[in-house]
Short mmCIF file of C-alpha atoms in Angstrom, two decimals:
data_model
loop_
_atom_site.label_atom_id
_atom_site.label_comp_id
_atom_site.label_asym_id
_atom_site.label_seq_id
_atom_site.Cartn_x
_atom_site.Cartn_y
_atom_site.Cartn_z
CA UNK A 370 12.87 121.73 104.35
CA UNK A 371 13.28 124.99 102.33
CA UNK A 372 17.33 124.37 101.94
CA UNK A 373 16.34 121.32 101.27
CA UNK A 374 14.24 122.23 98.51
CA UNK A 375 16.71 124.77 97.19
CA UNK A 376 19.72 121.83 96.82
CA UNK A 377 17.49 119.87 95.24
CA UNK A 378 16.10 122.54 92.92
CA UNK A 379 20.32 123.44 92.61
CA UNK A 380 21.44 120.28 91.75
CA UNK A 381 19.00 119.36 89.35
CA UNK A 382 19.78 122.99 87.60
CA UNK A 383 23.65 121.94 87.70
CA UNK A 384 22.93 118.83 86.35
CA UNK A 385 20.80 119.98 83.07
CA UNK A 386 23.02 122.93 82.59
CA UNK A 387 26.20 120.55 82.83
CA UNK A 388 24.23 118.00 80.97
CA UNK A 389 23.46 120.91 78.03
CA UNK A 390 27.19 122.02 78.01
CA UNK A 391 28.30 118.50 77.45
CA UNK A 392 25.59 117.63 75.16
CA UNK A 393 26.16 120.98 73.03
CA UNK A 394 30.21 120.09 72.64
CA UNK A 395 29.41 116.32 71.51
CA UNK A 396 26.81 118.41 68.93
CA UNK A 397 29.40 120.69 68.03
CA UNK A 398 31.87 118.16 67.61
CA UNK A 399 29.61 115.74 65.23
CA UNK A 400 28.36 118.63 63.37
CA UNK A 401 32.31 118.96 62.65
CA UNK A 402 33.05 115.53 61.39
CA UNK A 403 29.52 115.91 59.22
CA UNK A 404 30.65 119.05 57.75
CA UNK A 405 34.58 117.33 57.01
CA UNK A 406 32.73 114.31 55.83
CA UNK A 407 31.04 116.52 52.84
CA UNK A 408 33.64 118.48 52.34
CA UNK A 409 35.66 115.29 51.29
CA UNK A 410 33.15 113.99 49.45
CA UNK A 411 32.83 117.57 47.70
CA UNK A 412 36.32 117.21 46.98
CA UNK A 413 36.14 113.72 45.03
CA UNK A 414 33.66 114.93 43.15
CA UNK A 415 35.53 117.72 42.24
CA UNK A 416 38.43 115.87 41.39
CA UNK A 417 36.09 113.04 39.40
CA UNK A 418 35.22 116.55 37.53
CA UNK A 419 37.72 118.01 36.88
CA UNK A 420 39.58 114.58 35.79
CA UNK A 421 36.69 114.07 33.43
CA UNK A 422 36.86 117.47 31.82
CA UNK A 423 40.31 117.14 31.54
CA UNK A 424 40.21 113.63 29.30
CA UNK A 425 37.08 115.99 27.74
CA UNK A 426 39.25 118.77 26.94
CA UNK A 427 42.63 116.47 25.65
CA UNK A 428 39.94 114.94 23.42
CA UNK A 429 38.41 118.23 22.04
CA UNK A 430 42.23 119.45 21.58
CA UNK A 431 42.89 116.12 19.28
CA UNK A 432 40.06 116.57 16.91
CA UNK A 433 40.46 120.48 16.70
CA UNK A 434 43.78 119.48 15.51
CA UNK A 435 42.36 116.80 13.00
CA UNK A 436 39.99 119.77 12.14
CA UNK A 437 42.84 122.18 11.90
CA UNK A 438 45.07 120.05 9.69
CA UNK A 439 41.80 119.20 7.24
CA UNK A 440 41.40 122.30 6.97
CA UNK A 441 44.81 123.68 5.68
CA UNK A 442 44.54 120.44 2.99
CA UNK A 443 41.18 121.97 1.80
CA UNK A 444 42.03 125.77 1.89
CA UNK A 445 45.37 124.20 -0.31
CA UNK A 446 43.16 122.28 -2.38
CA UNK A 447 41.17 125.00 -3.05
CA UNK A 448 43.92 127.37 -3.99
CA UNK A 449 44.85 124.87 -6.49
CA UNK A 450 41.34 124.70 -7.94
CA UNK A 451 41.40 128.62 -8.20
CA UNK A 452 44.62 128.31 -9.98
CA UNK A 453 43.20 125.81 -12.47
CA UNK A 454 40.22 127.73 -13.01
CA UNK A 455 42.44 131.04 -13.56
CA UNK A 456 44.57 128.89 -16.59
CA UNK A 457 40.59 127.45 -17.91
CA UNK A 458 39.75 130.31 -18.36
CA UNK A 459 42.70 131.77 -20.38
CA UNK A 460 41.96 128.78 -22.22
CA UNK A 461 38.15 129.36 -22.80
CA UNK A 462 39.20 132.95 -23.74
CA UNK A 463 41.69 131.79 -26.81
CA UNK A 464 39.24 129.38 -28.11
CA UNK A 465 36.71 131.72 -28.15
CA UNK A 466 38.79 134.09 -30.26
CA UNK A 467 39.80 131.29 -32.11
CA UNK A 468 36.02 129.94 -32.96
CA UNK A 469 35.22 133.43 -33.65
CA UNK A 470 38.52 133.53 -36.30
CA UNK A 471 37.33 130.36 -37.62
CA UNK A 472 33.90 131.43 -37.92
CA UNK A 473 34.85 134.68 -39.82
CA UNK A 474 37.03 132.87 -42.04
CA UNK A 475 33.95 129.62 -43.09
CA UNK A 476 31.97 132.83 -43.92
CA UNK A 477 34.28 134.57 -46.01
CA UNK A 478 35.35 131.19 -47.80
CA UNK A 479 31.56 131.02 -47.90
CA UNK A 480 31.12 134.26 -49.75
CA UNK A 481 33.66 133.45 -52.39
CA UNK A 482 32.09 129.85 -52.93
CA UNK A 483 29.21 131.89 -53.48
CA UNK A 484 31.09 134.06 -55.49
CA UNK A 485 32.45 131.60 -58.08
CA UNK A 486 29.38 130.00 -58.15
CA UNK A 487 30.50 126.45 -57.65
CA UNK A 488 28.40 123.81 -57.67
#
């Protein structure tokens, strides 16, 4: 009855430790396809990323440009206005001479009006 008892006690404890072996590679094994299923899915949405950052960055690169080339036509523009301003101001510079001339010259015409007494 004891050997009995001690195959009985030895089967069952083949069967749960075969049982747990078995058991613990189908665990292993659907762990793996779990982890390769994320990792897939991490990988589309890495490539949805980095497809969207890419239209992202070909559309930042176009308006820089635009930016770019408005920029050169205002720094030009600009130049041009300094320029203009440069030649005004030789220009403000004579006729203020001149004013001054003709100012000079209505006061001595002044004087001698004065002078001669005309009236």
């Amino acid at each position: 009855m004891l050997n009995e008892i001690i195959i009985l006690f030895a089967a069952s404890l083949a069967t749960g430790i075969g049982g747990w072996v078995f058991a613990r590679r189908k665990n292993r094994a659907e762990a793996k396809t779990v982890e390769l299923g994320n990792l897939e899915k991490i990988i589309e949405m890495w490539q949805e990323t980095a497809g969207h950052f890419k239209g992202m960055t070909r559309e930042l690169m176009e308006a820089n440009k635009a930016v770019t080339t408005d920029l050169t036509s205002l720094r030009s523009e600009n130049e041009n206005h300094q320029k203009e301003i440069e030649k005004l101001k030789v220009v403000v510079e004579s006729l203020k001479r001149e004013n001054r001339s003709l100012v000079t010259r209505i006061k001595e015409l002044e004087k001698q009006y004065d002078a001669h007494d005309i009236k």
